[in-house]
Short mmCIF file of C-alpha atoms (C1' of nucleotides) in Angstrom, two decimals:
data_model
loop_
_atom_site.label_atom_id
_atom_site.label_comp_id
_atom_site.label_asym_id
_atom_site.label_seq_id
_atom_site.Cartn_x
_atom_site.Cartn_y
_atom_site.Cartn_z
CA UNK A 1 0.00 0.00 0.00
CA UNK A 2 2.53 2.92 -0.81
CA UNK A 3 -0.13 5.86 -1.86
CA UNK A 4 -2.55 5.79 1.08
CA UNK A 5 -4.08 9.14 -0.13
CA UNK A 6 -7.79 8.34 -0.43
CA UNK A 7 -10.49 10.95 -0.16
CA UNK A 8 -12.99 11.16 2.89
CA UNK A 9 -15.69 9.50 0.78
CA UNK A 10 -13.00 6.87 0.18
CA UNK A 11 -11.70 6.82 4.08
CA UNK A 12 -15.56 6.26 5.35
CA UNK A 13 -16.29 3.46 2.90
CA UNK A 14 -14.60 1.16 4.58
CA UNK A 15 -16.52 -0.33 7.79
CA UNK A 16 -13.38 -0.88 9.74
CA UNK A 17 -12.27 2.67 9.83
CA UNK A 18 -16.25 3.67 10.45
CA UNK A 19 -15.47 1.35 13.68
CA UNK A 20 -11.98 3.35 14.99
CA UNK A 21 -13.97 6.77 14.43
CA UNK A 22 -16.74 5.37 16.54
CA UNK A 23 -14.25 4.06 19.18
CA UNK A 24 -12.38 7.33 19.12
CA UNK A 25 -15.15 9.32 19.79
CA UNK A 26 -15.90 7.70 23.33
CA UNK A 27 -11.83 8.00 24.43
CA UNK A 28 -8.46 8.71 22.80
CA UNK A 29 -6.79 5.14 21.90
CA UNK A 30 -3.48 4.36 21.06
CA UNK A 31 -2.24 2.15 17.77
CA UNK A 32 -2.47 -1.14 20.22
CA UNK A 33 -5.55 -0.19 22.54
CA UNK A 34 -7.55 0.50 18.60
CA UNK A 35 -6.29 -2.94 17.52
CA UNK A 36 -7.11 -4.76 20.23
CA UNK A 37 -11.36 -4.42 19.28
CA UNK A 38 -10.39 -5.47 15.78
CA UNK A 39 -9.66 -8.91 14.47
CA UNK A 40 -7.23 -7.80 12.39
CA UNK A 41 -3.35 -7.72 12.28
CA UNK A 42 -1.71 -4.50 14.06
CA UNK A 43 0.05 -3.57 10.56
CA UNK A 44 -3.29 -3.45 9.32
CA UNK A 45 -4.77 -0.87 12.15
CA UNK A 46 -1.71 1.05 11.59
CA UNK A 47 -2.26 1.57 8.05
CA UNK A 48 -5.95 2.56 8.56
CA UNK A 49 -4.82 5.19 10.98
CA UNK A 50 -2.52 6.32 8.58
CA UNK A 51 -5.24 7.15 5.84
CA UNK A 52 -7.26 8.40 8.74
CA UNK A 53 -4.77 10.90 9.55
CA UNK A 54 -4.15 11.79 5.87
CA UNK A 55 -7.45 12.39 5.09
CA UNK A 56 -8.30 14.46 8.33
CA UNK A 57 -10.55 12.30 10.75
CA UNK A 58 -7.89 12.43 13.34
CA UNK A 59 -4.63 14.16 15.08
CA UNK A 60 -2.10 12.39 16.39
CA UNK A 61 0.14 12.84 19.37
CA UNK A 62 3.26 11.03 20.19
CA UNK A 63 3.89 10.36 23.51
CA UNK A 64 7.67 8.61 23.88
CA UNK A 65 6.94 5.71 21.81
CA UNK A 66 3.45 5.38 21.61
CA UNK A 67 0.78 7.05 18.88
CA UNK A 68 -2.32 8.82 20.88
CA UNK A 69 -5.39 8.94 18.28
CA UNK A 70 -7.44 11.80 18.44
CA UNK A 71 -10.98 12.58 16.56
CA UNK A 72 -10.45 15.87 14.34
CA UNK A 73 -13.17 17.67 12.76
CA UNK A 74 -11.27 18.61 9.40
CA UNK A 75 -12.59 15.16 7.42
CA UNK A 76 -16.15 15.58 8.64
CA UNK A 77 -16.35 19.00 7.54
CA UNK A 78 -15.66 18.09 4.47
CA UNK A 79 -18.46 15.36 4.15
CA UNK A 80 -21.29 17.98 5.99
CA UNK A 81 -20.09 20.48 3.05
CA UNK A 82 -21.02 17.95 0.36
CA UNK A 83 -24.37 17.00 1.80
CA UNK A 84 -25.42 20.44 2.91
CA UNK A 85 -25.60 20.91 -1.26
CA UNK A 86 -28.33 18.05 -1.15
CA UNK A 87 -29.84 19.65 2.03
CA UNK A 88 -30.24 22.72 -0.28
CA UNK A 89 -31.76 20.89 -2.85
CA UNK A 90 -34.22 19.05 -0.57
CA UNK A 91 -35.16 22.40 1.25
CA UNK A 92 -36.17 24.21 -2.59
CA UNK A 93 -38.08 21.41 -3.36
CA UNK A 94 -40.08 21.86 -1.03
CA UNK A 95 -40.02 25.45 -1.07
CA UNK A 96 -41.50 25.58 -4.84
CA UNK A 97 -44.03 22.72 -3.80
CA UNK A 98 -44.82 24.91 -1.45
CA UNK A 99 -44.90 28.12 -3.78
CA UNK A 100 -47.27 25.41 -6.20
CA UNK A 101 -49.60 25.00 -3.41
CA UNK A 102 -50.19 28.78 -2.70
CA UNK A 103 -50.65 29.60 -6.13
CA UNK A 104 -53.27 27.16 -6.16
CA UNK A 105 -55.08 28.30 -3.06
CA UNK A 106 -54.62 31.84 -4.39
CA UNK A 107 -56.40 31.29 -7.40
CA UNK A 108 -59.50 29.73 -6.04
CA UNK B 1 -20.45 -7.50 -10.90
CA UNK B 2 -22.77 -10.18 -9.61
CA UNK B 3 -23.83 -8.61 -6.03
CA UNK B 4 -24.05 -4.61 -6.00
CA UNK B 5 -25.63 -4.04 -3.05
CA UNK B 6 -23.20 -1.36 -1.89
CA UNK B 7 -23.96 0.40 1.29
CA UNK B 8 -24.32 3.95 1.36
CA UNK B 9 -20.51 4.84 2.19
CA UNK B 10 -19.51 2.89 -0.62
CA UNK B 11 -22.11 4.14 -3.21
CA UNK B 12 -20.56 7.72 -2.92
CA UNK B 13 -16.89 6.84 -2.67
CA UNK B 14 -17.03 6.47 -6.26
CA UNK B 15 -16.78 9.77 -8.16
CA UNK B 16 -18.57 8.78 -11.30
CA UNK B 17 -21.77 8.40 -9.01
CA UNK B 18 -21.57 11.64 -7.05
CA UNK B 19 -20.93 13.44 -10.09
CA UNK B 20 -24.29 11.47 -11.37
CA UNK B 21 -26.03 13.00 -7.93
CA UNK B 22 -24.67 16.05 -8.77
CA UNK B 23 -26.20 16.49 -12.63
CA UNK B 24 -29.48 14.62 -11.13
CA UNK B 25 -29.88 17.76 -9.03
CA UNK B 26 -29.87 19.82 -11.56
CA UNK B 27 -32.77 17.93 -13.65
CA UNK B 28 -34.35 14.58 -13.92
CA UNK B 29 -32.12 12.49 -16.91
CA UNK B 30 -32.71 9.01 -18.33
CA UNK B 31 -29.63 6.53 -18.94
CA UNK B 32 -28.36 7.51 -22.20
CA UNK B 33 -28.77 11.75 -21.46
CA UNK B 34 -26.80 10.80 -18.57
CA UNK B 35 -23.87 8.68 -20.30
CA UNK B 36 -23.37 12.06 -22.48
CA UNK B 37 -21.86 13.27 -19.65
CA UNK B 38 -19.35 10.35 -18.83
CA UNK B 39 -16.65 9.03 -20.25
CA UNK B 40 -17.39 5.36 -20.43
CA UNK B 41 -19.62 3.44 -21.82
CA UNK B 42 -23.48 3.01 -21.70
CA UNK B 43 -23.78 -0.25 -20.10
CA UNK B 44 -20.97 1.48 -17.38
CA UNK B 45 -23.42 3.83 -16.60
CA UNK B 46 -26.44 1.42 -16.19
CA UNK B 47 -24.34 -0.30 -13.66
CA UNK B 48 -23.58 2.67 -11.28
CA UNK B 49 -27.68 3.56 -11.81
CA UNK B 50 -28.59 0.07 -10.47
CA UNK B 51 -26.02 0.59 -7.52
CA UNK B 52 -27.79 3.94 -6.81
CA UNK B 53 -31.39 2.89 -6.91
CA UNK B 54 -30.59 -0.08 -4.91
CA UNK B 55 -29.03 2.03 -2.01
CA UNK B 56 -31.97 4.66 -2.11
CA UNK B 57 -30.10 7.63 -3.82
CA UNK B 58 -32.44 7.77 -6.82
CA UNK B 59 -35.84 6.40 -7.79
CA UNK B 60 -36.82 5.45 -11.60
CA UNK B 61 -39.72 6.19 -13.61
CA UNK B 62 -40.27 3.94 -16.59
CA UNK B 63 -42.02 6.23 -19.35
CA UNK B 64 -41.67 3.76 -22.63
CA UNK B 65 -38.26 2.49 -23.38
CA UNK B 66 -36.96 5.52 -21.35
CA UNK B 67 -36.01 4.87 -17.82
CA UNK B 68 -36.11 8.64 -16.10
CA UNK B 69 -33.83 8.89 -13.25
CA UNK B 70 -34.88 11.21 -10.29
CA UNK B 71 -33.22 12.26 -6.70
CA UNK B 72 -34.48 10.69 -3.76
CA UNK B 73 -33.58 11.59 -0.16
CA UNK B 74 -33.58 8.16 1.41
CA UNK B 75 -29.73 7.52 0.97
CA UNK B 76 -28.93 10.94 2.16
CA UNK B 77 -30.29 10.00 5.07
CA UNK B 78 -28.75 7.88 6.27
CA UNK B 79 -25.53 9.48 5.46
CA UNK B 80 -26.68 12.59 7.90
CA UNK B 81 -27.63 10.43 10.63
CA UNK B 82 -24.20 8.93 10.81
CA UNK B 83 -22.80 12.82 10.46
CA UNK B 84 -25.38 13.79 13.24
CA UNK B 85 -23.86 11.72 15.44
CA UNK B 86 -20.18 13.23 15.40
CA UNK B 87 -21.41 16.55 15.07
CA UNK B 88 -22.88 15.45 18.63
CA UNK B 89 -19.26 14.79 19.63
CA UNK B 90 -17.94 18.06 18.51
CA UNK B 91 -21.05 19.88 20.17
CA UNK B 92 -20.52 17.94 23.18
CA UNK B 93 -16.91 18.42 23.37
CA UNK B 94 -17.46 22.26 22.83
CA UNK B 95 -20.02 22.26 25.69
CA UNK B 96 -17.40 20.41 28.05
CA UNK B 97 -14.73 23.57 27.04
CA UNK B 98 -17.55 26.22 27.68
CA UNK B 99 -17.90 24.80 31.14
CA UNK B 100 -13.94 24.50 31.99
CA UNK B 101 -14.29 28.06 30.95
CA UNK B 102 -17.03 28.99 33.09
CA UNK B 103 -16.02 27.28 36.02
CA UNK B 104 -12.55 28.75 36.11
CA UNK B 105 -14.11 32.03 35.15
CA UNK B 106 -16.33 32.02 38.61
CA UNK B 107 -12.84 30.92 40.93
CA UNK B 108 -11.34 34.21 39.98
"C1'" DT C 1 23.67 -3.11 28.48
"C1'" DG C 2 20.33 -6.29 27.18
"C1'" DT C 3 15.41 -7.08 26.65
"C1'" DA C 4 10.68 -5.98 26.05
"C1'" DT C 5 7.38 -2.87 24.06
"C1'" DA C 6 5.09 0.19 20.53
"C1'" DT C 7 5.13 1.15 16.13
"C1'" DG C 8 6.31 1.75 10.88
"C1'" DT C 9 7.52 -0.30 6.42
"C1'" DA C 10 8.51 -3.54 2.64
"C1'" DA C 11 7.00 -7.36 -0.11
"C1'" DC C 12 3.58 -10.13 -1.16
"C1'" DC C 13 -1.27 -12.32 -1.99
"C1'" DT C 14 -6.14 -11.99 -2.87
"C1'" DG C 15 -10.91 -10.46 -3.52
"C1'" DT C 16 -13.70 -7.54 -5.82
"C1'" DG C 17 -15.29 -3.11 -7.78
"C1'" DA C 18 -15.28 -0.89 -12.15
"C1'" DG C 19 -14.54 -1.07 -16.74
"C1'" DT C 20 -15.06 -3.45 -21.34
"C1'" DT C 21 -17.52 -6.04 -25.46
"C1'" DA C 22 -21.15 -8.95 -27.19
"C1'" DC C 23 -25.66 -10.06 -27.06
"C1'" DG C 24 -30.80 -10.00 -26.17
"C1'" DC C 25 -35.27 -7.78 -25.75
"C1'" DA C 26 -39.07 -4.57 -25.79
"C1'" DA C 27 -40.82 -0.21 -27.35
"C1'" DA C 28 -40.86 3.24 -31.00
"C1'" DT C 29 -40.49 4.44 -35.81
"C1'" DT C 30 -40.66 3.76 -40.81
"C1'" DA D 1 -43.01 -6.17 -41.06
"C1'" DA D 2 -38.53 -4.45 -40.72
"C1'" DT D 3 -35.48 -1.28 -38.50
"C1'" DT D 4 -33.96 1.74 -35.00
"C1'" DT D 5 -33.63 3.09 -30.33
"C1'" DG D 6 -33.07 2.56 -25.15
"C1'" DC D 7 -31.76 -0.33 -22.03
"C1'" DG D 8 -30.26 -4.74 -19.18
"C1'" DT D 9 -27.24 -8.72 -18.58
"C1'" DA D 10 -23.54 -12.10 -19.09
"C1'" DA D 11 -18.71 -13.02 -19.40
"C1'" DC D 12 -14.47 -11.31 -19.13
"C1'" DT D 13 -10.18 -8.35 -17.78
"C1'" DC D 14 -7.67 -5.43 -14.77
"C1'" DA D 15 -6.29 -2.25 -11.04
"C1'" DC D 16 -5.96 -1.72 -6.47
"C1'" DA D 17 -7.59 -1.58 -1.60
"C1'" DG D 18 -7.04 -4.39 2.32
"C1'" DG D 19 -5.16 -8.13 4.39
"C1'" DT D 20 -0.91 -10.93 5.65
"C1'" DT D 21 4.13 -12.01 7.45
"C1'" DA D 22 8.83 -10.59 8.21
"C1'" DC D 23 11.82 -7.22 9.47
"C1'" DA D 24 13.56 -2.53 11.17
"C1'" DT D 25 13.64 1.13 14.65
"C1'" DA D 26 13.13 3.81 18.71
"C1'" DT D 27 11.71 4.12 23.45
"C1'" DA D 28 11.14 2.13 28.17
"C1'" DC D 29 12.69 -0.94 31.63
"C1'" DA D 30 15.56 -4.52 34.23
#
DNA sequence: TGTATATGTAACCTGTGAGTTACGCAAATT
DNA sequence: AATTTGCGTAACTCACAGGTTACATATACA
């Protein structure tokens, strides 16, 4: 795996990764603590992290020689920007259904 | 591509399909009017339609030979109640800050 | 200083998502 | 009735994400 650089839409596809955002929202984990809920190998929590941090969904803080995983807001940002477009379009539809509707009642 | 029953985080981590949500948004299109707009073949296109539908992003009106292709908020949903619950977290963890601040605030 | 611990990286294997072409079928058109 | 159009499906190829094991490195501890 040398590129690692996958978008948030990318990052959140995958069900494992959904998991270690989920568990890093109740506490702070380091690379062993995250990989002991998974039944995976540790090289393969370490390389989620890795695209996790890359793409924004957490910090990271080294503390001698272990990794502290922190939630960070940057990657979900990015995700609320792309559905708040769909919000829009959601919220006009029913703005002009409701501009139909008046229209209607107006010309009664 | 025997299965395609993608989950929702894996229907929009492709960017032929969000750029199909995005020209959907803009007006109802049927198979073909949409495969203008894409590099790749027709029966490409069909594909990533059937992988929509089937996850709730679109819903499709047979009129003829014509299939029309049309928004529908169902997958979106689901998207912003997984959103909803981190922006929870960050509200919550703002809340906790606001009432370190407070507290320390009152001491003085 | 030697050993245990926490982690990253390289090399490799594998499943499958995303593309293709070829074909079939029903509705529209002539 | 014959042809064209709009679309779905089957069979196939290929790239690559996600897993593995083996090894390297730096920090903590005895």
């Amino acid at each position: 795996m040398e590129l690692q650089r996958l978008d948030v839409f990318q990052v959140i596809a995958d069900p494992s990764r959904r998991h270690m955002l989920q568990l890093l929202s109740k506490d702070s984990l380091t690379i062993n603590s995250l990989a002991e809920n998974f039944d995976m190998s540790r090289p393969a929590v370490s390389k989620h992290i890795k695209v996790l941090y890359n793409a924004g969904f957490i910090s990271i803080q080294d503390i001698g020689r272990e990794r502290h995983c922190i939630l960070k807001q940057d990657g979900f940002k990015q995700l609320q920007e792309w559905l708040a477009y769909y919000d829009n379009f959601w919220g006009s539809k029913l703005q002009k259904l409701e501009a139909l509707l008046n229209e209607r009642s107006n010309k009664q």
